[in-house]
PDB file of C-alpha atoms and ligand atoms in Angstrom:
ATOM      1  CA  MET A  19     -19.895 -18.795   0.916  1.00  0.00           C
ATOM      2  CA  THR A  20     -20.229 -15.495  -0.983  1.00  0.00           C
ATOM      3  CA  LYS A  21     -16.880 -13.923  -1.689  1.00  0.00           C
ATOM      4  CA  ILE A  22     -16.513 -10.211  -1.186  1.00  0.00           C
ATOM      5  CA  THR A  23     -14.041  -7.478  -2.100  1.00  0.00           C
ATOM      6  CA  VAL A  24     -12.479  -5.616   0.800  1.00  0.00           C
ATOM      7  CA  ALA A  25     -10.775  -2.256   0.228  1.00  0.00           C
ATOM      8  CA  ILE A  26      -8.535  -0.942   2.995  1.00  0.00           C
ATOM      9  CA  ASP A  27      -7.227   2.574   2.492  1.00  0.00           C
ATOM     10  CA  GLY A  28      -5.432   4.978   4.743  1.00  0.00           C
ATOM     11  CA  PHE A  29      -2.323   6.937   5.582  1.00  0.00           C
ATOM     12  CA  SER A  30       1.140   5.393   5.442  1.00  0.00           C
ATOM     13  CA  SER A  31       2.190   3.109   8.287  1.00  0.00           C
ATOM     14  CA  THR A  32      -1.296   2.714   9.742  1.00  0.00           C
ATOM     15  CA  GLY A  33      -0.747  -1.036   9.779  1.00  0.00           C
ATOM     16  CA  LYS A  34      -3.135  -1.554   6.860  1.00  0.00           C
ATOM     17  CA  SER A  35      -1.068  -4.310   5.336  1.00  0.00           C
ATOM     18  CA  THR A  36      -0.693  -6.211   8.615  1.00  0.00           C
ATOM     19  CA  VAL A  37      -4.421  -6.459   9.149  1.00  0.00           C
ATOM     20  CA  ALA A  38      -5.190  -6.913   5.431  1.00  0.00           C
ATOM     21  CA  LYS A  39      -2.854  -9.939   5.365  1.00  0.00           C
ATOM     22  CA  GLN A  40      -4.414 -11.377   8.536  1.00  0.00           C
ATOM     23  CA  ILE A  41      -7.944 -11.020   7.166  1.00  0.00           C
ATOM     24  CA  ALA A  42      -7.000 -12.466   3.765  1.00  0.00           C
ATOM     25  CA  ASN A  43      -5.291 -15.476   5.380  1.00  0.00           C
ATOM     26  CA  TYR A  44      -8.212 -16.068   7.709  1.00  0.00           C
ATOM     27  CA  LEU A  45     -10.718 -16.050   4.837  1.00  0.00           C
ATOM     28  CA  GLY A  46      -8.473 -17.774   2.286  1.00  0.00           C
ATOM     29  CA  TYR A  47      -8.614 -14.639   0.118  1.00  0.00           C
ATOM     30  CA  VAL A  48      -5.951 -13.094  -2.076  1.00  0.00           C
ATOM     31  CA  TYR A  49      -4.116 -10.184  -0.446  1.00  0.00           C
ATOM     32  CA  VAL A  50      -2.842  -7.400  -2.689  1.00  0.00           C
ATOM     33  CA  ASP A  51      -0.479  -4.726  -1.375  1.00  0.00           C
ATOM     34  CA  SER A  52      -0.964  -1.997  -3.979  1.00  0.00           C
ATOM     35  CA  GLY A  53       1.687   0.206  -2.317  1.00  0.00           C
ATOM     36  CA  ALA A  54       4.270  -2.483  -3.156  1.00  0.00           C
ATOM     37  CA  MET A  55       3.594  -1.843  -6.847  1.00  0.00           C
ATOM     38  CA  TYR A  56       4.238   1.913  -6.529  1.00  0.00           C
ATOM     39  CA  ARG A  57       7.343   1.090  -4.526  1.00  0.00           C
ATOM     40  CA  ALA A  58       8.588  -1.352  -7.206  1.00  0.00           C
ATOM     41  CA  VAL A  59       8.132   1.247  -9.959  1.00  0.00           C
ATOM     42  CA  THR A  60      10.055   3.713  -7.764  1.00  0.00           C
ATOM     43  CA  LEU A  61      12.854   1.187  -7.277  1.00  0.00           C
ATOM     44  CA  TYR A  62      13.041   0.728 -11.050  1.00  0.00           C
ATOM     45  CA  ALA A  63      13.237   4.524 -11.467  1.00  0.00           C
ATOM     46  CA  ILE A  64      16.059   4.763  -8.911  1.00  0.00           C
ATOM     47  CA  GLN A  65      17.999   1.886 -10.466  1.00  0.00           C
ATOM     48  CA  ASN A  66      17.710   3.485 -13.893  1.00  0.00           C
ATOM     49  CA  GLN A  67      18.710   6.987 -12.717  1.00  0.00           C
ATOM     50  CA  LEU A  68      15.263   8.349 -13.528  1.00  0.00           C
ATOM     51  CA  ILE A  69      14.698   9.738 -10.040  1.00  0.00           C
ATOM     52  CA  SER A  70      16.791  10.995  -7.115  1.00  0.00           C
ATOM     53  CA  SER A  71      16.210  13.517  -4.344  1.00  0.00           C
ATOM     54  CA  ASP A  72      16.813  16.472  -6.677  1.00  0.00           C
ATOM     55  CA  HIS A  73      15.709  15.177 -10.061  1.00  0.00           C
ATOM     56  CA  PHE A  74      12.769  13.316 -11.592  1.00  0.00           C
ATOM     57  CA  ASP A  75      12.788  12.395 -15.279  1.00  0.00           C
ATOM     58  CA  LYS A  76       9.038  11.898 -15.456  1.00  0.00           C
ATOM     59  CA  LYS A  77       8.993  11.579 -19.260  1.00  0.00           C
ATOM     60  CA  GLY A  78      11.769   8.991 -19.101  1.00  0.00           C
ATOM     61  CA  LEU A  79       9.822   6.955 -16.558  1.00  0.00           C
ATOM     62  CA  ILE A  80       6.607   7.181 -18.575  1.00  0.00           C
ATOM     63  CA  SER A  81       8.328   5.898 -21.686  1.00  0.00           C
ATOM     64  CA  ALA A  82       9.976   3.103 -19.691  1.00  0.00           C
ATOM     65  CA  LEU A  83       6.675   1.883 -18.216  1.00  0.00           C
ATOM     66  CA  ASN A  84       6.409  -0.894 -20.787  1.00  0.00           C
ATOM     67  CA  GLU A  85       9.759  -2.253 -19.605  1.00  0.00           C
ATOM     68  CA  ILE A  86       8.473  -2.670 -16.064  1.00  0.00           C
ATOM     69  CA  ASP A  87       7.069  -6.083 -15.361  1.00  0.00           C
ATOM     70  CA  LEU A  88       5.455  -6.515 -11.941  1.00  0.00           C
ATOM     71  CA  LEU A  89       4.360  -9.795 -10.481  1.00  0.00           C
ATOM     72  CA  PHE A  90       3.126 -10.994  -7.098  1.00  0.00           C
ATOM     73  CA  LYS A  91       4.328 -14.504  -6.261  1.00  0.00           C
ATOM     74  CA  PHE A  92       2.939 -16.286  -3.226  1.00  0.00           C
ATOM     75  CA  ASN A  93       5.583 -17.310  -0.707  1.00  0.00           C
ATOM     76  CA  PRO A  94       4.112 -20.205   1.312  1.00  0.00           C
ATOM     77  CA  LYS A  95       6.786 -19.808   4.008  1.00  0.00           C
ATOM     78  CA  LYS A  96       5.743 -16.221   4.661  1.00  0.00           C
ATOM     79  CA  GLY A  97       2.049 -16.678   3.937  1.00  0.00           C
ATOM     80  CA  PHE A  98       1.773 -13.766   1.516  1.00  0.00           C
ATOM     81  CA  ALA A  99       2.700 -12.797  -2.025  1.00  0.00           C
ATOM     82  CA  GLU A 100       6.026 -11.072  -2.585  1.00  0.00           C
ATOM     83  CA  MET A 101       6.760  -8.408  -5.177  1.00  0.00           C
ATOM     84  CA  TYR A 102       8.870  -9.264  -8.205  1.00  0.00           C
ATOM     85  CA  LEU A 103      10.259  -6.578 -10.487  1.00  0.00           C
ATOM     86  CA  ASN A 104      11.372  -7.869 -13.894  1.00  0.00           C
ATOM     87  CA  GLY A 105      11.737 -11.364 -12.492  1.00  0.00           C
ATOM     88  CA  LYS A 106      13.644 -10.375  -9.347  1.00  0.00           C
ATOM     89  CA  ASN A 107      12.303 -10.590  -5.803  1.00  0.00           C
ATOM     90  CA  VAL A 108      12.360  -6.996  -4.528  1.00  0.00           C
ATOM     91  CA  GLU A 109      10.219  -7.448  -1.414  1.00  0.00           C
ATOM     92  CA  LYS A 110      13.011  -6.185   0.834  1.00  0.00           C
ATOM     93  CA  ALA A 111      14.508  -3.588  -1.510  1.00  0.00           C
ATOM     94  CA  ILE A 112      11.200  -1.738  -1.891  1.00  0.00           C
ATOM     95  CA  ARG A 113      10.893  -1.139   1.880  1.00  0.00           C
ATOM     96  CA  THR A 114      14.002   1.015   2.317  1.00  0.00           C
ATOM     97  CA  MET A 115      13.933   4.726   3.200  1.00  0.00           C
ATOM     98  CA  ALA A 116      15.482   5.494  -0.213  1.00  0.00           C
ATOM     99  CA  VAL A 117      12.304   4.182  -1.849  1.00  0.00           C
ATOM    100  CA  SER A 118       9.947   5.598   0.819  1.00  0.00           C
ATOM    101  CA  ASN A 119      11.423   9.074   0.303  1.00  0.00           C
ATOM    102  CA  LEU A 120      10.651   9.101  -3.436  1.00  0.00           C
ATOM    103  CA  VAL A 121       7.579   6.889  -3.860  1.00  0.00           C
ATOM    104  CA  SER A 122       4.969   9.630  -3.421  1.00  0.00           C
ATOM    105  CA  LYS A 123       6.429  11.572  -6.365  1.00  0.00           C
ATOM    106  CA  VAL A 124       6.243   8.498  -8.571  1.00  0.00           C
ATOM    107  CA  ALA A 125       2.732   7.679  -7.320  1.00  0.00           C
ATOM    108  CA  ALA A 126       1.552  11.191  -8.239  1.00  0.00           C
ATOM    109  CA  THR A 127       2.273  10.467 -11.920  1.00  0.00           C
ATOM    110  CA  PRO A 128      -1.058   9.761 -13.703  1.00  0.00           C
ATOM    111  CA  GLU A 129       0.490   7.407 -16.308  1.00  0.00           C
ATOM    112  CA  VAL A 130       1.984   5.266 -13.539  1.00  0.00           C
ATOM    113  CA  ARG A 131      -1.351   5.169 -11.731  1.00  0.00           C
ATOM    114  CA  LYS A 132      -3.185   4.192 -14.900  1.00  0.00           C
ATOM    115  CA  LYS A 133      -0.932   1.189 -15.468  1.00  0.00           C
ATOM    116  CA  LEU A 134      -1.070   0.007 -11.864  1.00  0.00           C
ATOM    117  CA  VAL A 135      -4.825   0.511 -11.438  1.00  0.00           C
ATOM    118  CA  GLN A 136      -5.400  -1.687 -14.509  1.00  0.00           C
ATOM    119  CA  TYR A 137      -3.314  -4.426 -12.960  1.00  0.00           C
ATOM    120  CA  GLN A 138      -5.065  -4.056  -9.586  1.00  0.00           C
ATOM    121  CA  ARG A 139      -8.527  -4.301 -11.158  1.00  0.00           C
ATOM    122  CA  HIS A 140      -7.431  -7.392 -13.041  1.00  0.00           C
ATOM    123  CA  MET A 141      -6.326  -9.032  -9.780  1.00  0.00           C
ATOM    124  CA  GLY A 142      -9.629  -8.205  -8.106  1.00  0.00           C
ATOM    125  CA  GLU A 143     -11.860  -9.384 -10.945  1.00  0.00           C
ATOM    126  CA  HIS A 144     -13.196 -12.419  -9.148  1.00  0.00           C
ATOM    127  CA  ALA A 145     -13.710 -11.016  -5.633  1.00  0.00           C
ATOM    128  CA  GLY A 146     -12.233 -12.918  -2.697  1.00  0.00           C
ATOM    129  CA  VAL A 147      -9.683 -10.121  -2.472  1.00  0.00           C
ATOM    130  CA  VAL A 148      -8.384  -7.847   0.262  1.00  0.00           C
ATOM    131  CA  MET A 149      -6.477  -4.934  -1.252  1.00  0.00           C
ATOM    132  CA  ASP A 150      -4.836  -2.109   0.651  1.00  0.00           C
ATOM    133  CA  GLY A 151      -3.666   1.275  -0.583  1.00  0.00           C
ATOM    134  CA  ARG A 152      -4.776   4.882  -0.911  1.00  0.00           C
ATOM    135  CA  ASP A 153      -7.404   4.854  -3.656  1.00  0.00           C
ATOM    136  CA  ILE A 154      -8.793   1.328  -3.529  1.00  0.00           C
ATOM    137  CA  GLY A 155     -12.254   2.290  -2.270  1.00  0.00           C
ATOM    138  CA  THR A 156     -12.419   5.500  -4.299  1.00  0.00           C
ATOM    139  CA  VAL A 157     -10.881   4.583  -7.671  1.00  0.00           C
ATOM    140  CA  VAL A 158      -9.822   0.951  -8.028  1.00  0.00           C
ATOM    141  CA  PHE A 159     -12.936  -0.711  -6.588  1.00  0.00           C
ATOM    142  CA  PRO A 160     -15.585   1.975  -6.047  1.00  0.00           C
ATOM    143  CA  ASN A 161     -18.132  -0.840  -5.669  1.00  0.00           C
ATOM    144  CA  ALA A 162     -16.161  -2.800  -3.054  1.00  0.00           C
ATOM    145  CA  ASP A 163     -18.423  -4.659  -0.611  1.00  0.00           C
ATOM    146  CA  LEU A 164     -16.529  -3.293   2.379  1.00  0.00           C
ATOM    147  CA  LYS A 165     -14.391  -0.149   2.549  1.00  0.00           C
ATOM    148  CA  ILE A 166     -12.234   0.638   5.511  1.00  0.00           C
ATOM    149  CA  PHE A 167     -10.283   3.836   6.088  1.00  0.00           C
ATOM    150  CA  MET A 168      -7.490   3.490   8.644  1.00  0.00           C
ATOM    151  CA  THR A 169      -6.013   6.403  10.531  1.00  0.00           C
ATOM    152  CA  ALA A 170      -3.621   7.027  13.429  1.00  0.00           C
ATOM    153  CA  SER A 171      -1.622  10.092  14.454  1.00  0.00           C
ATOM    154  CA  ALA A 172       1.540  10.839  12.443  1.00  0.00           C
ATOM    155  CA  GLU A 173       3.636  10.364  15.610  1.00  0.00           C
ATOM    156  CA  THR A 174       2.158   6.925  16.337  1.00  0.00           C
ATOM    157  CA  ARG A 175       2.716   5.852  12.740  1.00  0.00           C
ATOM    158  CA  ALA A 176       6.275   7.205  12.647  1.00  0.00           C
ATOM    159  CA  MET A 177       7.133   5.345  15.853  1.00  0.00           C
ATOM    160  CA  ARG A 178       5.788   2.055  14.429  1.00  0.00           C
ATOM    161  CA  ARG A 179       7.723   2.517  11.197  1.00  0.00           C
ATOM    162  CA  TYR A 180      10.869   3.537  13.086  1.00  0.00           C
ATOM    163  CA  ASN A 181      10.698   0.369  15.220  1.00  0.00           C
ATOM    164  CA  GLU A 182      10.220  -1.766  12.102  1.00  0.00           C
ATOM    165  CA  LEU A 183      13.204  -0.212  10.328  1.00  0.00           C
ATOM    166  CA  LYS A 184      15.379  -0.486  13.437  1.00  0.00           C
ATOM    167  CA  GLU A 185      14.444  -4.142  13.804  1.00  0.00           C
ATOM    168  CA  ARG A 186      15.618  -4.712  10.235  1.00  0.00           C
ATOM    169  CA  GLY A 187      18.921  -3.060  11.115  1.00  0.00           C
ATOM    170  CA  ASP A 188      18.373   0.168   9.151  1.00  0.00           C
ATOM    171  CA  ASP A 189      20.243   3.206  10.407  1.00  0.00           C
ATOM    172  CA  VAL A 190      17.493   5.854  10.717  1.00  0.00           C
ATOM    173  CA  SER A 191      16.381   8.417  13.263  1.00  0.00           C
ATOM    174  CA  TYR A 192      12.818   8.829  14.537  1.00  0.00           C
ATOM    175  CA  GLU A 193      12.829  12.467  13.310  1.00  0.00           C
ATOM    176  CA  GLU A 194      13.745  11.358   9.787  1.00  0.00           C
ATOM    177  CA  VAL A 195      10.935   8.794   9.742  1.00  0.00           C
ATOM    178  CA  LEU A 196       8.399  11.302  11.138  1.00  0.00           C
ATOM    179  CA  LYS A 197       9.409  13.824   8.466  1.00  0.00           C
ATOM    180  CA  ASN A 198       8.944  11.165   5.764  1.00  0.00           C
ATOM    181  CA  VAL A 199       5.512  10.189   7.120  1.00  0.00           C
ATOM    182  CA  GLN A 200       4.384  13.849   7.195  1.00  0.00           C
ATOM    183  CA  GLU A 201       5.733  14.573   3.722  1.00  0.00           C
ATOM    184  CA  ARG A 202       4.048  11.500   2.274  1.00  0.00           C
ATOM    185  CA  ASP A 203       0.756  12.414   3.984  1.00  0.00           C
ATOM    186  CA  HIS A 204       0.986  15.828   2.355  1.00  0.00           C
ATOM    187  CA  ILE A 205       1.818  14.598  -1.163  1.00  0.00           C
ATOM    188  CA  ASP A 206      -0.658  11.674  -1.009  1.00  0.00           C
ATOM    189  CA  THR A 207      -3.582  13.856   0.123  1.00  0.00           C
ATOM    190  CA  THR A 208      -2.934  16.850  -2.138  1.00  0.00           C
ATOM    191  CA  ARG A 209      -1.980  15.212  -5.448  1.00  0.00           C
ATOM    192  CA  LYS A 210      -4.351  15.877  -8.353  1.00  0.00           C
ATOM    193  CA  ASP A 211      -4.819  12.287  -9.489  1.00  0.00           C
ATOM    194  CA  SER A 212      -6.617  10.008  -7.001  1.00  0.00           C
ATOM    195  CA  PRO A 213      -5.657  11.791  -3.766  1.00  0.00           C
ATOM    196  CA  LEU A 214      -5.953   9.904  -0.517  1.00  0.00           C
ATOM    197  CA  ILE A 215      -9.453  10.666   0.757  1.00  0.00           C
ATOM    198  CA  LYS A 216     -11.946   8.636   2.691  1.00  0.00           C
ATOM    199  CA  ALA A 217     -14.632   7.221   0.407  1.00  0.00           C
ATOM    200  CA  GLU A 218     -18.094   8.406   1.501  1.00  0.00           C
ATOM    201  CA  ASP A 219     -19.158   4.865   2.325  1.00  0.00           C
ATOM    202  CA  ALA A 220     -15.914   3.840   4.054  1.00  0.00           C
ATOM    203  CA  ILE A 221     -15.818   2.991   7.744  1.00  0.00           C
ATOM    204  CA  GLU A 222     -13.091   4.914   9.567  1.00  0.00           C
ATOM    205  CA  ILE A 223     -10.979   3.112  12.127  1.00  0.00           C
ATOM    206  CA  ASP A 224      -8.450   5.019  14.210  1.00  0.00           C
ATOM    207  CA  ASN A 225      -6.100   2.336  15.478  1.00  0.00           C
ATOM    208  CA  SER A 226      -3.810   4.562  17.604  1.00  0.00           C
ATOM    209  CA  ASP A 227      -5.023   2.795  20.738  1.00  0.00           C
ATOM    210  CA  LEU A 228      -6.022  -0.604  19.321  1.00  0.00           C
ATOM    211  CA  SER A 229      -3.970  -3.736  19.799  1.00  0.00           C
ATOM    212  CA  LEU A 230      -3.412  -5.904  16.709  1.00  0.00           C
ATOM    213  CA  GLU A 231      -5.954  -8.357  18.086  1.00  0.00           C
ATOM    214  CA  GLU A 232      -8.614  -5.700  18.669  1.00  0.00           C
ATOM    215  CA  GLN A 233      -8.007  -4.311  15.213  1.00  0.00           C
ATOM    216  CA  PHE A 234      -8.338  -7.748  13.626  1.00  0.00           C
ATOM    217  CA  ASP A 235     -11.563  -8.513  15.533  1.00  0.00           C
ATOM    218  CA  THR A 236     -13.095  -5.145  14.627  1.00  0.00           C
ATOM    219  CA  ILE A 237     -12.414  -5.627  10.934  1.00  0.00           C
ATOM    220  CA  LEU A 238     -13.398  -9.304  10.890  1.00  0.00           C
ATOM    221  CA  ASN A 239     -16.794  -8.368  12.355  1.00  0.00           C
ATOM    222  CA  LEU A 240     -17.266  -5.818   9.591  1.00  0.00           C
ATOM    223  CA  VAL A 241     -16.273  -8.433   7.003  1.00  0.00           C
ATOM    224  CA  LYS A 242     -18.833 -10.894   8.383  1.00  0.00           C
ATOM    225  CA  LYS A 243     -21.571  -8.259   8.263  1.00  0.00           C
ATOM    226  CA  ALA A 244     -20.642  -7.366   4.683  1.00  0.00           C
ATOM    227  CA  MET A 245     -20.808 -11.065   3.703  1.00  0.00           C
ATOM    228  CA  GLU A 246     -24.218 -11.483   5.298  1.00  0.00           C
ATOM    229  CA  SER A 247     -25.643  -8.495   3.510  1.00  0.00           C
ATOM    230  CA  LYS A 248     -24.284  -9.443   0.096  1.00  0.00           C
TER     231      LYS A 248
HETATM  232  O1   DC B 326       1.280   1.688   1.486  1.00  0.00           O
HETATM  233  P1   DC B 326       2.727   2.121   1.213  1.00  0.00           P
HETATM  234  O2   DC B 326       3.264   3.067   2.243  1.00  0.00           O
HETATM  235  O3   DC B 326       3.638   0.996   0.934  1.00  0.00           O
HETATM  236  O4   DC B 326       2.605   2.966  -0.151  1.00  0.00           O
HETATM  237  C1   DC B 326       3.724   3.575  -0.729  1.00  0.00           C
HETATM  238  C2   DC B 326       3.323   4.833  -1.480  1.00  0.00           C
HETATM  239  O5   DC B 326       2.570   4.480  -2.642  1.00  0.00           O
HETATM  240  C3   DC B 326       2.471   5.829  -0.716  1.00  0.00           C
HETATM  241  O6   DC B 326       3.233   6.907  -0.215  1.00  0.00           O
HETATM  242  C4   DC B 326       1.465   6.327  -1.706  1.00  0.00           C
HETATM  243  C5   DC B 326       1.504   5.364  -2.851  1.00  0.00           C
HETATM  244  N1   DC B 326       0.275   4.590  -3.035  1.00  0.00           N
HETATM  245  C6   DC B 326      -0.698   5.144  -3.825  1.00  0.00           C
HETATM  246  O7   DC B 326      -0.559   6.271  -4.262  1.00  0.00           O
HETATM  247  N2   DC B 326      -1.821   4.433  -4.118  1.00  0.00           N
HETATM  248  C7   DC B 326      -2.000   3.203  -3.627  1.00  0.00           C
HETATM  249  N3   DC B 326      -3.109   2.527  -3.939  1.00  0.00           N
HETATM  250  C8   DC B 326      -1.015   2.624  -2.785  1.00  0.00           C
HETATM  251  C9   DC B 326       0.109   3.355  -2.504  1.00  0.00           C
END
């Protein structure tokens, strides 16, 4: 069967990665979480004192980019690929609030984007890929066979993220998470390089009131249509 490229973009915590993983597993496609790469670079910057809440050594990070080796390794137990930073599994470490609070600043750096976009294009060379992020349909794969743009209110997204973090045992408040979601929305949509915008040919899905099942079915139908018309 013809393999297609699926780009899923949208605001933070819209559940893009959940549905992207489900679709990729269902079709036997590769799933790529591009946000994990920006998070891993941010973790590197934190670990090397290049960024904190009141300081960002952008030049230092740019010159360290060659030292940052990112790799996705499939974990059969989990059913998706986990992020490795310089040989170390950082899948959990990149999901903390410390990283979430700083990642948008790192992701607004053009040199970082250039490096990661190259890697993302390389992974999507042979189609059969579902990639989620902010600029997948606009910059990384402007010719993707199917582009989806996911939205939900900031409050709905903050509540989902808050529940996830609580479940993991993180000590956070809902207000803190909502503030982070709103700040990231602002930085992601207003940055100069590859801001988060809906591609003209993307299909918008507001999942505020959709169950996971309804969301999966909606997107799978779109995938099937895209395959038929390829
Ligand atoms: O999807 P996420 O929340 O894990 O993404 C983390 C951050 O990375 C997000 O605030 C914006 C940035 N990002 C980006 O700029 N471009 C992408 N393709 C993916 C993520």
